[in-house]
Structures are given as structure tokens and as C-alpha cells.
Amino acid sequence: MVEDRKGKLRSALVEAAESVVAEHGLAALRARDLARTVGRALGGLYTVFPDLDALVLEVNRRTLALFEAHVGVLPQDRAGGRQSALDALVALALAYLDFAAAHRRRWRALFEHRMADGGAPPDWYVAEQARLFRHVEAPLAQLRPDLPESERALLARTLFSAVHGMVSLGLDEKLVSLPAPVLRAQVETVVAALGRGLIQGRERA
Amino acid sequence: MVEDRKGKLRSALVEAAESVVAEHGLAALRARDLARTVGRALGGLYTVFPDLDALVLEVNRRTLALFEAHVGVLPQDRAGGRQSALDALVALALAYLDFAAAHRRRWRALFEHRMADGGAPPDWYVAEQARLFRHVEAPLAQLRPDLPESERALLARTLFSAVHGMVSLGLDEKLVSLPAPVLRAQVETVVAALGRGLIQGRERA
């Protein structure tokens, strides 16, 4: 019974926090406001979350899961050829762009959040992040079966970072801001070139 | 005489602001502290800068100039062939990585700063930023002479964003953090693949 009440409070807090992040961004999140939103004293929050970081990590976990659901509906690479692996890489990059554009503040929160103690996030959260890189590793394994798995895992992260840079600065209103269709075409051009260059790199090696 | 005193105050403020940004980051910059550092009342700052934004833009202009000096010493692409253009593109990306690693806080300030009114920075600053993209456009013109100049200018910005993403997340201690030599090798691999893929894209077109 107590567990049930705690479960409800937890859900209410996560939903309240998610709304604030989605509407106003991570910087607007205040423990006191959240407690008020769910009709509890500040101490109530800490009966279900050890600290505000734990609540933010839960919000971010849900954002990662939403992205994974978004990626899950991409056409699967059944043919298994190089061209389809290349197409899969481009489709993933475009899915990332679309997701970021549709959920800007929640997506930015994934990168803005820092643990209060300046330390690393807990292992379970790091594992959640790492799981997403597998979606990049799968087409890479077809483009570059010659690379050791550890090398491919590293390359998957670097490719993600490159796509993140294009999406992040492209959506930003500051330095490289681009209209949506132009940005899509640019991401497509660059990721396709990257895939072709990686295939060619194998042939040269 | 008054102009001379104003010039000295301006220099002292810029140097004080640059130190704060370099040591503690942009978020630590306070007009009141700067005025105290240069031995003036707060109003003194506003006799030489219209607002704090103008001072930050001057600090950022100096950071951009420092990067441009850093890029200026790269071996020039005199041979003019595709391979040397490809090498030039990789060298530029590595120069960006090295600069960011050596001047992390000043470099981050270039991306963190937002005008207080939420508007665009002044034209002179936008022009300073745009000038840097020419360093990317030059090798691109040799890799893809077939592309219209406007297309190449766009691609130069997107390539910059991709490299920025690799550098930014790679140097970050959070998501993709990598040891320096590993990050260098990754940037080299990905930018070289990108260059090869762009050349191949031309041959296909």
C-alpha cells in the first residue's frame, strides 16, 4: 500500500519534471516547484528520489526510450548489402535530426545535464546510452566487417558525434542555423559521403 | 587624451574578461567583478562598452583571431591536387581539435554566448565567424569544383558542424569522452573518409 502510494508519487514527479523540461528546458527545473505541482512538501520528493539528479536521469531515460522507439520503426536492413547498410546509416542520421527537431528541449537536456557532484552518471544510465550506439554499429558491421568490434564501437560513437554536431549547430539559431529541408539534405549528403568513404577506406586497406 | 584613457580602460576590461573566461568559463563573467578588477566603478565599463554583450563579443573575436592565427601556420595546399586538398581538410579538423583542447573554456564561450536580448549578434561579428569557413571552402573547391559556390559554402558549414560535434563530445567528459590520441585518430579517420566520399560523390554525379 505504501509502495503503491510511492509509485504514484514517483510517476507524478517524473511527469511533472518531463513537462517542465519539454516546455521550458532543463535549467527551469526546480525541486520546490515540482513538489508544489504534485501537491507535496519538498521532502516528499526525496522519499522517492535520492536527489534531483536521479529524477533528471529518469526523465532523460524516458527521452532515450522515446528515441529508441522512433528508431525502431525505421525500415530494417534485411538485404544486408553495402548499399542498404549505407541507406540505414543515412536513415538513422535523419531519424536523429527529426527527433531532435521535434523534442528540442528534452533532447538538449540529454547533453546539458551534469551530476550535481560533477561525477559520472550511474552505470545503469551509461548502459542505456551505450545501447543506442548499437543502432549505429549494426550498419557499420556491414560496411566495415574488416574492423575489430572494439574499433567499430569507437567509430560508431564518433559518427554519432559528427551527426550530433550537424544536428545541434544546424538547429541552433546561432552559428549555422539552416531551414529544415536544407539541413536534412546536408545531413543526408554528408552521412552518405562518410559511408562511401568508409567503404573505400576498407578497399584501400 | 580622453580617448587614450578610454582605450586603456577598454584594453584592461577585455583582458580581465578574457582571463575570467579562460580560467572559469563564460558563466563566471560579472560586470561588477570586472569593474573592480580594473579599479573602476561599474559605470566605467559602460563608458567603453554599451553592454556586457559587446565586451563578450570582443573576447570571442580575439578567440576567433587566435584560432585563425593557429590555422595560418598549417602547411599550405600548394600542390593543388585532390590528395593535398584531402590532407588539408584533415589538417584543419585536427587544428580545430588541438585549439579546442588547448583553450577549452575560451572555445566553449564561442558557442555558449547568447545576446541578452535573444537576438542575432551584430553583422561585424557574424562576418568574423563567416571568414573562418573560408578555410574549409578552399580545400572543398578542389575536391568538388563541380559544385556551385553557394553549395560549397553550405557544405563547408556542415563539415565544420560535423567536426565540431566530434571535438565537442570527444572532449566532453560525459558521453563520448576519449583519450587525446584516440580522439585525434578518430577525427582523422572520419574526416578522411568524408573527403574520399565527397570525391566519389562527384564521380558518380
mmCIF file of C-alpha atoms in Angstrom:
data_model
loop_
_atom_site.group_PDB
_atom_site.id
_atom_site.type_symbol
_atom_site.label_atom_id
_atom_site.label_comp_id
_atom_site.label_asym_id
_atom_site.label_seq_id
_atom_site.Cartn_x
_atom_site.Cartn_y
_atom_site.Cartn_z
ATOM 1 C CA MET A 1 0.000 0.000 0.000
ATOM 2 C CA VAL A 2 2.804 2.387 0.937
ATOM 3 C CA GLU A 3 4.740 1.135 -2.099
ATOM 4 C CA ASP A 4 1.738 1.853 -4.273
ATOM 5 C CA ARG A 5 1.485 5.423 -2.991
ATOM 6 C CA LYS A 6 5.194 5.882 -3.525
ATOM 7 C CA GLY A 7 4.856 4.554 -7.087
ATOM 8 C CA LYS A 8 2.137 7.093 -7.808
ATOM 9 C CA LEU A 9 4.156 9.948 -6.355
ATOM 10 C CA ARG A 10 7.155 8.863 -8.378
ATOM 11 C CA SER A 11 5.146 8.806 -11.623
ATOM 12 C CA ALA A 12 3.584 12.182 -10.869
ATOM 13 C CA LEU A 13 7.019 13.709 -10.222
ATOM 14 C CA VAL A 14 8.533 12.245 -13.386
ATOM 15 C CA GLU A 15 5.639 13.512 -15.462
ATOM 16 C CA ALA A 16 5.766 16.952 -13.880
ATOM 17 C CA ALA A 17 9.544 17.133 -14.447
ATOM 18 C CA GLU A 18 9.197 15.942 -18.032
ATOM 19 C CA SER A 19 6.632 18.680 -18.740
ATOM 20 C CA VAL A 20 8.889 21.380 -17.322
ATOM 21 C CA VAL A 21 11.897 20.136 -19.327
ATOM 22 C CA ALA A 22 9.816 19.827 -22.524
ATOM 23 C CA GLU A 23 8.274 23.277 -22.164
ATOM 24 C CA HIS A 24 10.980 25.357 -20.541
ATOM 25 C CA GLY A 25 14.192 23.343 -20.642
ATOM 26 C CA LEU A 26 16.311 21.636 -18.021
ATOM 27 C CA ALA A 27 17.527 24.910 -16.497
ATOM 28 C CA ALA A 28 13.952 25.715 -15.411
ATOM 29 C CA LEU A 29 13.646 22.569 -13.260
ATOM 30 C CA ARG A 30 13.316 23.275 -9.513
ATOM 31 C CA ALA A 31 12.660 20.645 -6.869
ATOM 32 C CA ARG A 32 10.434 23.027 -4.919
ATOM 33 C CA ASP A 33 8.207 23.789 -7.929
ATOM 34 C CA LEU A 34 7.854 20.082 -8.719
ATOM 35 C CA ALA A 35 6.829 19.278 -5.172
ATOM 36 C CA ARG A 36 4.218 22.034 -5.363
ATOM 37 C CA THR A 37 2.934 20.744 -8.731
ATOM 38 C CA VAL A 38 2.306 17.275 -7.295
ATOM 39 C CA GLY A 39 0.831 18.773 -4.112
ATOM 40 C CA ARG A 40 3.544 17.665 -1.697
ATOM 41 C CA ALA A 41 6.100 19.296 0.569
ATOM 42 C CA LEU A 42 9.662 19.377 -0.736
ATOM 43 C CA GLY A 43 10.603 16.424 1.490
ATOM 44 C CA GLY A 44 8.115 14.246 -0.396
ATOM 45 C CA LEU A 45 10.308 14.310 -3.488
ATOM 46 C CA TYR A 46 13.182 12.854 -1.518
ATOM 47 C CA THR A 47 11.134 9.910 -0.268
ATOM 48 C CA VAL A 48 11.060 8.587 -3.868
ATOM 49 C CA PHE A 49 14.226 10.048 -5.405
ATOM 50 C CA PRO A 50 17.534 10.353 -3.516
ATOM 51 C CA ASP A 51 18.184 13.723 -5.225
ATOM 52 C CA LEU A 52 17.164 15.881 -8.179
ATOM 53 C CA ASP A 53 19.810 14.193 -10.367
ATOM 54 C CA ALA A 54 18.020 10.858 -10.005
ATOM 55 C CA LEU A 55 14.782 12.453 -11.194
ATOM 56 C CA VAL A 56 16.507 14.124 -14.169
ATOM 57 C CA LEU A 57 18.152 10.826 -15.132
ATOM 58 C CA GLU A 58 14.730 9.198 -15.141
ATOM 59 C CA VAL A 59 13.384 11.969 -17.404
ATOM 60 C CA ASN A 60 16.397 11.501 -19.704
ATOM 61 C CA ARG A 61 15.963 7.722 -19.686
ATOM 62 C CA ARG A 62 12.432 8.230 -20.978
ATOM 63 C CA THR A 63 13.733 10.567 -23.706
ATOM 64 C CA LEU A 64 16.272 7.932 -24.771
ATOM 65 C CA ALA A 65 13.499 5.303 -24.826
ATOM 66 C CA LEU A 66 11.328 7.601 -26.945
ATOM 67 C CA PHE A 67 14.176 7.984 -29.419
ATOM 68 C CA GLU A 68 14.722 4.244 -29.481
ATOM 69 C CA ALA A 69 11.030 3.712 -30.269
ATOM 70 C CA HIS A 70 11.413 6.286 -33.039
ATOM 71 C CA VAL A 71 14.401 4.385 -34.474
ATOM 72 C CA GLY A 72 12.635 1.034 -34.083
ATOM 73 C CA VAL A 73 10.175 1.917 -36.842
ATOM 74 C CA LEU A 74 12.921 2.551 -39.424
ATOM 75 C CA PRO A 75 12.907 0.078 -42.316
ATOM 76 C CA GLN A 76 15.148 -2.801 -41.280
ATOM 77 C CA ASP A 77 18.250 -3.596 -43.218
ATOM 78 C CA ARG A 78 17.202 -7.086 -44.323
ATOM 79 C CA ALA A 79 19.004 -7.157 -47.649
ATOM 80 C CA GLY A 80 22.272 -6.838 -45.806
ATOM 81 C CA GLY A 81 24.232 -5.362 -48.692
ATOM 82 C CA ARG A 82 26.532 -2.384 -48.557
ATOM 83 C CA GLN A 83 24.082 -0.058 -50.212
ATOM 84 C CA SER A 84 21.357 -0.945 -47.745
ATOM 85 C CA ALA A 85 23.814 -0.514 -44.851
ATOM 86 C CA LEU A 86 24.688 2.891 -46.252
ATOM 87 C CA ASP A 87 20.976 3.734 -46.555
ATOM 88 C CA ALA A 88 20.442 2.560 -42.981
ATOM 89 C CA LEU A 89 23.193 4.884 -41.748
ATOM 90 C CA VAL A 90 21.610 7.839 -43.552
ATOM 91 C CA ALA A 91 18.122 6.905 -42.270
ATOM 92 C CA LEU A 92 19.451 6.776 -38.694
ATOM 93 C CA ALA A 93 21.035 10.215 -39.010
ATOM 94 C CA LEU A 94 17.810 11.676 -40.406
ATOM 95 C CA ALA A 95 15.811 9.994 -37.629
ATOM 96 C CA TYR A 96 18.123 11.667 -35.116
ATOM 97 C CA LEU A 97 17.611 15.043 -36.782
ATOM 98 C CA ASP A 98 13.816 14.617 -36.833
ATOM 99 C CA PHE A 99 13.734 13.511 -33.220
ATOM 100 C CA ALA A 100 15.891 16.436 -32.072
ATOM 101 C CA ALA A 101 13.777 18.918 -34.046
ATOM 102 C CA ALA A 102 10.534 17.507 -32.632
ATOM 103 C CA HIS A 103 11.699 17.315 -28.999
ATOM 104 C CA ARG A 104 14.319 20.068 -28.818
ATOM 105 C CA ARG A 105 14.307 20.824 -25.124
ATOM 106 C CA ARG A 106 14.060 17.198 -23.975
ATOM 107 C CA TRP A 107 16.815 16.284 -26.435
ATOM 108 C CA ARG A 108 19.052 19.166 -25.272
ATOM 109 C CA ALA A 109 18.556 18.049 -21.671
ATOM 110 C CA LEU A 110 20.336 14.784 -22.528
ATOM 111 C CA PHE A 111 23.509 16.786 -23.171
ATOM 112 C CA GLU A 112 23.060 19.634 -20.707
ATOM 113 C CA HIS A 113 22.609 17.570 -17.580
ATOM 114 C CA ARG A 114 25.595 17.298 -15.264
ATOM 115 C CA MET A 115 25.538 15.383 -11.979
ATOM 116 C CA ALA A 116 25.496 17.779 -9.008
ATOM 117 C CA ASP A 117 28.721 16.252 -7.658
ATOM 118 C CA GLY A 118 30.425 16.619 -11.050
ATOM 119 C CA GLY A 119 30.841 12.841 -11.234
ATOM 120 C CA ALA A 120 29.824 10.275 -13.844
ATOM 121 C CA PRO A 121 26.182 9.220 -14.144
ATOM 122 C CA PRO A 122 25.342 5.791 -12.657
ATOM 123 C CA ASP A 123 26.178 2.632 -14.613
ATOM 124 C CA TRP A 124 22.560 1.848 -15.495
ATOM 125 C CA TYR A 125 22.252 5.201 -17.259
ATOM 126 C CA VAL A 126 25.578 4.815 -19.077
ATOM 127 C CA ALA A 127 24.325 1.391 -20.255
ATOM 128 C CA GLU A 128 21.106 2.986 -21.567
ATOM 129 C CA GLN A 129 23.153 5.466 -23.591
ATOM 130 C CA ALA A 130 25.504 2.755 -24.854
ATOM 131 C CA ARG A 131 22.579 0.665 -26.064
ATOM 132 C CA LEU A 132 21.684 3.377 -28.560
ATOM 133 C CA PHE A 133 25.085 3.174 -30.235
ATOM 134 C CA ARG A 134 24.297 -0.402 -31.291
ATOM 135 C CA HIS A 135 21.924 1.028 -33.873
ATOM 136 C CA VAL A 136 24.946 2.674 -35.500
ATOM 137 C CA GLU A 137 27.194 -0.368 -35.027
ATOM 138 C CA ALA A 138 24.848 -2.668 -36.984
ATOM 139 C CA PRO A 139 25.174 -0.952 -40.394
ATOM 140 C CA LEU A 140 28.860 -0.261 -39.678
ATOM 141 C CA ALA A 141 29.430 -4.004 -39.279
ATOM 142 C CA GLN A 142 28.217 -4.426 -42.855
ATOM 143 C CA LEU A 143 30.194 -1.517 -44.237
ATOM 144 C CA ARG A 144 33.398 -2.489 -42.442
ATOM 145 C CA PRO A 145 33.346 -6.172 -41.445
ATOM 146 C CA ASP A 146 37.167 -5.981 -41.536
ATOM 147 C CA LEU A 147 37.361 -3.772 -38.442
ATOM 148 C CA PRO A 148 37.662 -5.320 -34.971
ATOM 149 C CA GLU A 149 34.477 -4.904 -32.970
ATOM 150 C CA SER A 150 36.107 -2.527 -30.477
ATOM 151 C CA GLU A 151 37.224 -0.316 -33.352
ATOM 152 C CA ARG A 152 33.717 -0.303 -34.786
ATOM 153 C CA ALA A 153 32.210 0.561 -31.404
ATOM 154 C CA LEU A 154 34.551 3.549 -31.225
ATOM 155 C CA LEU A 155 33.760 4.607 -34.784
ATOM 156 C CA ALA A 156 30.011 4.333 -34.075
ATOM 157 C CA ARG A 157 30.424 6.866 -31.258
ATOM 158 C CA THR A 158 32.471 9.195 -33.423
ATOM 159 C CA LEU A 159 29.921 9.016 -36.248
ATOM 160 C CA PHE A 160 27.207 9.761 -33.729
ATOM 161 C CA SER A 161 29.194 12.795 -32.524
ATOM 162 C CA ALA A 162 29.603 14.053 -36.093
ATOM 163 C CA VAL A 163 25.860 13.735 -36.773
ATOM 164 C CA HIS A 164 25.099 15.304 -33.408
ATOM 165 C CA GLY A 165 27.279 18.288 -34.374
ATOM 166 C CA MET A 166 25.436 18.806 -37.656
ATOM 167 C CA VAL A 167 22.048 18.497 -35.953
ATOM 168 C CA SER A 168 22.991 20.562 -32.936
ATOM 169 C CA LEU A 169 24.526 23.537 -34.766
ATOM 170 C CA GLY A 170 22.030 23.229 -37.627
ATOM 171 C CA LEU A 171 19.055 23.526 -35.275
ATOM 172 C CA ASP A 172 20.735 26.184 -33.181
ATOM 173 C CA GLU A 173 19.650 29.678 -34.081
ATOM 174 C CA LYS A 174 23.150 30.976 -33.784
ATOM 175 C CA LEU A 175 26.053 29.858 -35.916
ATOM 176 C CA VAL A 176 24.992 27.546 -38.715
ATOM 177 C CA SER A 177 21.191 27.693 -38.455
ATOM 178 C CA LEU A 178 19.558 26.259 -41.575
ATOM 179 C CA PRO A 179 15.978 25.847 -42.838
ATOM 180 C CA ALA A 180 14.720 22.318 -42.088
ATOM 181 C CA PRO A 181 14.762 20.891 -45.665
ATOM 182 C CA VAL A 182 18.264 22.311 -46.296
ATOM 183 C CA LEU A 183 19.554 20.808 -43.064
ATOM 184 C CA ARG A 184 18.036 17.414 -43.940
ATOM 185 C CA ALA A 185 19.665 17.464 -47.370
ATOM 186 C CA GLN A 186 23.025 18.434 -45.835
ATOM 187 C CA VAL A 187 22.928 15.650 -43.249
ATOM 188 C CA GLU A 188 21.988 13.199 -45.990
ATOM 189 C CA THR A 189 24.840 14.367 -48.267
ATOM 190 C CA VAL A 190 27.472 14.273 -45.555
ATOM 191 C CA VAL A 191 26.466 10.928 -43.998
ATOM 192 C CA ALA A 192 26.233 9.293 -47.431
ATOM 193 C CA ALA A 193 29.709 10.642 -48.302
ATOM 194 C CA LEU A 194 31.007 9.394 -44.973
ATOM 195 C CA GLY A 195 29.593 5.904 -45.621
ATOM 196 C CA ARG A 196 31.060 5.780 -49.139
ATOM 197 C CA GLY A 197 34.419 6.963 -47.839
ATOM 198 C CA LEU A 198 34.417 4.287 -45.122
ATOM 199 C CA ILE A 199 33.730 1.562 -47.723
ATOM 200 C CA GLN A 200 36.532 2.912 -49.884
ATOM 201 C CA GLY A 201 38.813 3.023 -46.857
ATOM 202 C CA ARG A 202 38.292 -0.710 -46.490
ATOM 203 C CA GLU A 203 39.123 -1.358 -50.120
ATOM 204 C CA ARG A 204 42.353 0.578 -49.752
ATOM 205 C CA ALA A 205 43.357 -1.138 -46.537
ATOM 206 C CA MET B 1 43.734 62.343 -24.160
ATOM 207 C CA VAL B 2 40.283 61.221 -23.075
ATOM 208 C CA GLU B 3 40.268 58.788 -26.000
ATOM 209 C CA ASP B 4 43.609 57.427 -24.850
ATOM 210 C CA ARG B 5 42.294 56.824 -21.320
ATOM 211 C CA LYS B 6 39.216 55.183 -22.761
ATOM 212 C CA GLY B 7 41.416 52.968 -24.941
ATOM 213 C CA LYS B 8 43.383 51.849 -21.894
ATOM 214 C CA LEU B 9 40.253 51.111 -19.915
ATOM 215 C CA ARG B 10 38.847 49.161 -22.834
ATOM 216 C CA SER B 11 42.005 47.036 -23.126
ATOM 217 C CA ALA B 12 42.107 46.426 -19.390
ATOM 218 C CA LEU B 13 38.459 45.293 -19.387
ATOM 219 C CA VAL B 14 38.942 42.977 -22.367
ATOM 220 C CA GLU B 15 42.000 41.420 -20.771
ATOM 221 C CA ALA B 16 40.256 40.991 -17.441
ATOM 222 C CA ALA B 17 37.222 39.417 -19.140
ATOM 223 C CA GLU B 18 39.415 37.129 -21.219
ATOM 224 C CA SER B 19 41.176 35.886 -18.070
ATOM 225 C CA VAL B 20 37.891 35.135 -16.333
ATOM 226 C CA VAL B 21 36.530 33.273 -19.378
ATOM 227 C CA ALA B 22 39.794 31.326 -19.837
ATOM 228 C CA GLU B 23 40.027 30.361 -16.171
ATOM 229 C CA HIS B 24 36.431 29.953 -15.074
ATOM 230 C CA GLY B 25 34.280 29.992 -18.196
ATOM 231 C CA LEU B 26 31.768 32.438 -19.625
ATOM 232 C CA ALA B 27 29.166 31.774 -16.909
ATOM 233 C CA ALA B 28 31.546 33.255 -14.307
ATOM 234 C CA LEU B 29 31.715 36.647 -16.018
ATOM 235 C CA ARG B 30 30.174 39.504 -13.982
ATOM 236 C CA ALA B 31 30.294 43.175 -14.954
ATOM 237 C CA ARG B 32 30.705 44.207 -11.322
ATOM 238 C CA ASP B 33 33.735 41.935 -10.776
ATOM 239 C CA LEU B 34 35.374 43.184 -13.961
ATOM 240 C CA ALA B 35 34.910 46.817 -12.943
ATOM 241 C CA ARG B 36 36.512 46.013 -9.580
ATOM 242 C CA THR B 37 39.426 44.189 -11.263
ATOM 243 C CA VAL B 38 40.275 47.250 -13.369
ATOM 244 C CA GLY B 39 39.741 49.576 -10.385
ATOM 245 C CA ARG B 40 36.653 51.362 -11.645
ATOM 246 C CA ALA B 41 33.039 51.762 -10.624
ATOM 247 C CA LEU B 42 30.530 49.662 -12.562
ATOM 248 C CA GLY B 43 29.536 52.707 -14.655
ATOM 249 C CA GLY B 44 33.096 52.883 -16.021
ATOM 250 C CA LEU B 45 32.540 49.709 -18.009
ATOM 251 C CA TYR B 46 29.599 51.279 -19.785
ATOM 252 C CA THR B 47 31.612 54.308 -20.895
ATOM 253 C CA VAL B 48 33.614 51.996 -23.201
ATOM 254 C CA PHE B 49 31.169 49.150 -23.914
ATOM 255 C CA PRO B 50 27.430 49.665 -24.458
ATOM 256 C CA ASP B 51 26.706 46.437 -22.555
ATOM 257 C CA LEU B 52 28.287 43.202 -21.341
ATOM 258 C CA ASP B 53 27.428 41.501 -24.664
ATOM 259 C CA ALA B 54 29.702 43.913 -26.509
ATOM 260 C CA LEU B 55 32.570 43.024 -24.185
ATOM 261 C CA VAL B 56 31.944 39.261 -24.591
ATOM 262 C CA LEU B 57 31.845 39.634 -28.375
ATOM 263 C CA GLU B 58 35.235 41.352 -28.222
ATOM 264 C CA VAL B 59 36.629 38.468 -26.126
ATOM 265 C CA ASN B 60 35.172 35.997 -28.638
ATOM 266 C CA ARG B 61 36.557 37.972 -31.588
ATOM 267 C CA ARG B 62 40.010 37.600 -30.040
ATOM 268 C CA THR B 63 39.464 33.848 -29.635
ATOM 269 C CA LEU B 64 38.458 33.571 -33.305
ATOM 270 C CA ALA B 65 41.564 35.564 -34.282
ATOM 271 C CA LEU B 66 43.742 33.270 -32.160
ATOM 272 C CA PHE B 67 42.283 30.257 -33.951
ATOM 273 C CA GLU B 68 42.845 31.902 -37.311
ATOM 274 C CA ALA B 69 46.499 32.507 -36.409
ATOM 275 C CA HIS B 70 46.704 28.833 -35.409
ATOM 276 C CA VAL B 71 45.267 27.775 -38.797
ATOM 277 C CA GLY B 72 47.527 30.226 -40.639
ATOM 278 C CA VAL B 73 50.606 28.164 -39.789
ATOM 279 C CA LEU B 74 49.209 24.970 -41.373
ATOM 280 C CA PRO B 75 51.160 23.785 -44.423
ATOM 281 C CA GLN B 76 49.564 25.447 -47.439
ATOM 282 C CA ASP B 77 47.957 23.377 -50.118
ATOM 283 C CA ARG B 78 50.258 24.482 -52.930
ATOM 284 C CA ALA B 79 50.230 21.283 -54.970
ATOM 285 C CA GLY B 80 46.519 21.755 -55.511
ATOM 286 C CA GLY B 81 45.708 18.113 -56.133
ATOM 287 C CA ARG B 82 42.874 16.144 -54.632
ATOM 288 C CA GLN B 83 45.085 14.288 -52.205
ATOM 289 C CA SER B 84 46.567 17.508 -50.880
ATOM 290 C CA ALA B 85 43.079 19.027 -50.591
ATOM 291 C CA LEU B 86 42.023 15.968 -48.633
ATOM 292 C CA ASP B 87 45.110 16.297 -46.426
ATOM 293 C CA ALA B 88 44.316 19.990 -45.922
ATOM 294 C CA LEU B 89 40.798 19.126 -44.765
ATOM 295 C CA VAL B 90 42.141 16.603 -42.239
ATOM 296 C CA ALA B 91 44.817 19.065 -41.043
ATOM 297 C CA LEU B 92 42.155 21.737 -40.500
ATOM 298 C CA ALA B 93 40.000 19.362 -38.446
ATOM 299 C CA LEU B 94 42.981 18.364 -36.307
ATOM 300 C CA ALA B 95 43.938 22.023 -35.859
ATOM 301 C CA TYR B 96 40.408 22.662 -34.623
ATOM 302 C CA LEU B 97 40.661 19.770 -32.180
ATOM 303 C CA ASP B 98 44.043 20.957 -30.886
ATOM 304 C CA PHE B 99 42.826 24.516 -30.494
ATOM 305 C CA ALA B 100 39.690 23.445 -28.632
ATOM 306 C CA ALA B 101 41.700 21.169 -26.335
ATOM 307 C CA ALA B 102 44.242 23.910 -25.574
ATOM 308 C CA HIS B 103 41.696 26.700 -24.994
ATOM 309 C CA ARG B 104 38.638 24.798 -23.790
ATOM 310 C CA ARG B 105 36.827 27.485 -21.899
ATOM 311 C CA ARG B 106 37.501 30.278 -24.375
ATOM 312 C CA TRP B 107 36.457 27.943 -27.198
ATOM 313 C CA ARG B 108 33.262 26.895 -25.396
ATOM 314 C CA ALA B 109 32.417 30.561 -24.836
ATOM 315 C CA LEU B 110 32.135 30.982 -28.627
ATOM 316 C CA PHE B 111 29.164 28.610 -28.581
ATOM 317 C CA GLU B 112 27.696 29.379 -25.170
ATOM 318 C CA HIS B 113 27.277 33.101 -25.595
ATOM 319 C CA ARG B 114 23.786 34.363 -26.341
ATOM 320 C CA MET B 115 22.893 38.034 -26.751
ATOM 321 C CA ALA B 116 20.999 39.334 -23.709
ATOM 322 C CA ASP B 117 18.045 40.324 -25.922
ATOM 323 C CA GLY B 118 17.974 36.871 -27.546
ATOM 324 C CA GLY B 119 18.705 38.457 -30.933
ATOM 325 C CA ALA B 120 21.417 37.820 -33.509
ATOM 326 C CA PRO B 121 24.959 39.074 -32.886
ATOM 327 C CA PRO B 122 25.963 42.216 -34.844
ATOM 328 C CA ASP B 123 26.955 41.919 -38.503
ATOM 329 C CA TRP B 124 30.659 42.551 -37.883
ATOM 330 C CA TYR B 125 30.790 39.515 -35.574
ATOM 331 C CA VAL B 126 28.836 37.305 -37.990
ATOM 332 C CA ALA B 127 31.348 38.338 -40.688
ATOM 333 C CA GLU B 128 34.263 37.348 -38.410
ATOM 334 C CA GLN B 129 32.715 33.897 -37.970
ATOM 335 C CA ALA B 130 31.996 33.552 -41.683
ATOM 336 C CA ARG B 131 35.610 34.358 -42.546
ATOM 337 C CA LEU B 132 36.726 31.193 -40.776
ATOM 338 C CA PHE B 133 34.593 28.990 -43.015
ATOM 339 C CA ARG B 134 36.697 30.094 -45.998
ATOM 340 C CA HIS B 135 39.472 27.886 -44.668
ATOM 341 C CA VAL B 136 37.147 24.917 -45.204
ATOM 342 C CA GLU B 137 35.843 26.201 -48.540
ATOM 343 C CA ALA B 138 39.334 26.333 -50.101
ATOM 344 C CA PRO B 139 40.090 22.579 -49.990
ATOM 345 C CA LEU B 140 36.419 21.833 -50.790
ATOM 346 C CA ALA B 141 36.775 23.857 -54.004
ATOM 347 C CA GLN B 142 39.491 21.431 -55.063
ATOM 348 C CA LEU B 143 37.614 18.313 -54.002
ATOM 349 C CA ARG B 144 34.340 19.415 -55.586
ATOM 350 C CA PRO B 145 34.951 22.057 -58.278
ATOM 351 C CA ASP B 146 31.672 20.861 -59.838
ATOM 352 C CA LEU B 147 29.544 22.296 -57.008
ATOM 353 C CA PRO B 148 28.178 25.849 -57.215
ATOM 354 C CA GLU B 149 29.941 28.164 -54.772
ATOM 355 C CA SER B 150 26.801 28.618 -52.670
ATOM 356 C CA GLU B 151 26.507 24.835 -52.324
ATOM 357 C CA ARG B 152 30.143 24.592 -51.259
ATOM 358 C CA ALA B 153 29.705 27.375 -48.722
ATOM 359 C CA LEU B 154 26.818 25.434 -47.207
ATOM 360 C CA LEU B 155 28.771 22.178 -47.228
ATOM 361 C CA ALA B 156 31.732 23.907 -45.554
ATOM 362 C CA ARG B 157 29.471 24.899 -42.667
ATOM 363 C CA THR B 158 28.033 21.404 -42.382
ATOM 364 C CA LEU B 159 31.503 19.835 -42.394
ATOM 365 C CA PHE B 160 32.522 22.296 -39.709
ATOM 366 C CA SER B 161 29.472 21.257 -37.650
ATOM 367 C CA ALA B 162 30.355 17.580 -38.019
ATOM 368 C CA VAL B 163 33.935 18.184 -36.871
ATOM 369 C CA HIS B 164 32.692 20.418 -34.078
ATOM 370 C CA GLY B 165 30.445 17.558 -32.901
ATOM 371 C CA MET B 166 33.323 15.083 -32.796
ATOM 372 C CA VAL B 167 35.563 17.561 -30.969
ATOM 373 C CA SER B 168 32.862 18.785 -28.632
ATOM 374 C CA LEU B 169 31.558 15.396 -27.472
ATOM 375 C CA GLY B 170 35.031 13.850 -27.629
ATOM 376 C CA LEU B 171 36.467 16.467 -25.256
ATOM 377 C CA ASP B 172 33.388 16.445 -23.061
ATOM 378 C CA GLU B 173 33.767 14.274 -20.012
ATOM 379 C CA LYS B 174 30.284 12.933 -20.379
ATOM 380 C CA LEU B 175 29.053 10.933 -23.311
ATOM 381 C CA VAL B 176 31.810 10.026 -25.741
ATOM 382 C CA SER B 177 34.900 11.201 -23.855
ATOM 383 C CA LEU B 178 38.064 9.757 -25.409
ATOM 384 C CA PRO B 179 41.786 9.886 -24.607
ATOM 385 C CA ALA B 180 43.507 12.581 -26.721
ATOM 386 C CA PRO B 181 45.416 10.316 -29.164
ATOM 387 C CA VAL B 182 42.317 8.147 -29.742
ATOM 388 C CA LEU B 183 40.185 11.216 -30.433
ATOM 389 C CA ARG B 184 42.794 12.575 -32.878
ATOM 390 C CA ALA B 185 42.883 9.257 -34.737
ATOM 391 C CA GLN B 186 39.070 9.135 -34.884
ATOM 392 C CA VAL B 187 38.773 12.678 -36.244
ATOM 393 C CA GLU B 188 41.449 11.860 -38.820
ATOM 394 C CA THR B 189 39.686 8.634 -39.891
ATOM 395 C CA VAL B 190 36.256 10.207 -40.191
ATOM 396 C CA VAL B 191 37.330 13.418 -41.971
ATOM 397 C CA ALA B 192 39.485 11.428 -44.426
ATOM 398 C CA ALA B 193 36.522 9.103 -45.132
ATOM 399 C CA LEU B 194 34.300 12.131 -45.592
ATOM 400 C CA GLY B 195 36.728 13.680 -48.075
ATOM 401 C CA ARG B 196 37.043 10.420 -50.041
ATOM 402 C CA GLY B 197 33.273 10.025 -50.091
ATOM 403 C CA LEU B 198 32.815 13.588 -51.359
ATOM 404 C CA ILE B 199 35.283 12.955 -54.215
ATOM 405 C CA GLN B 200 33.458 9.759 -55.070
ATOM 406 C CA GLY B 201 30.136 11.595 -54.937
ATOM 407 C CA ARG B 202 31.438 13.881 -57.670
ATOM 408 C CA GLU B 203 32.485 10.965 -59.848
ATOM 409 C CA ARG B 204 29.035 9.451 -59.516
ATOM 410 C CA ALA B 205 27.216 12.677 -60.259
#
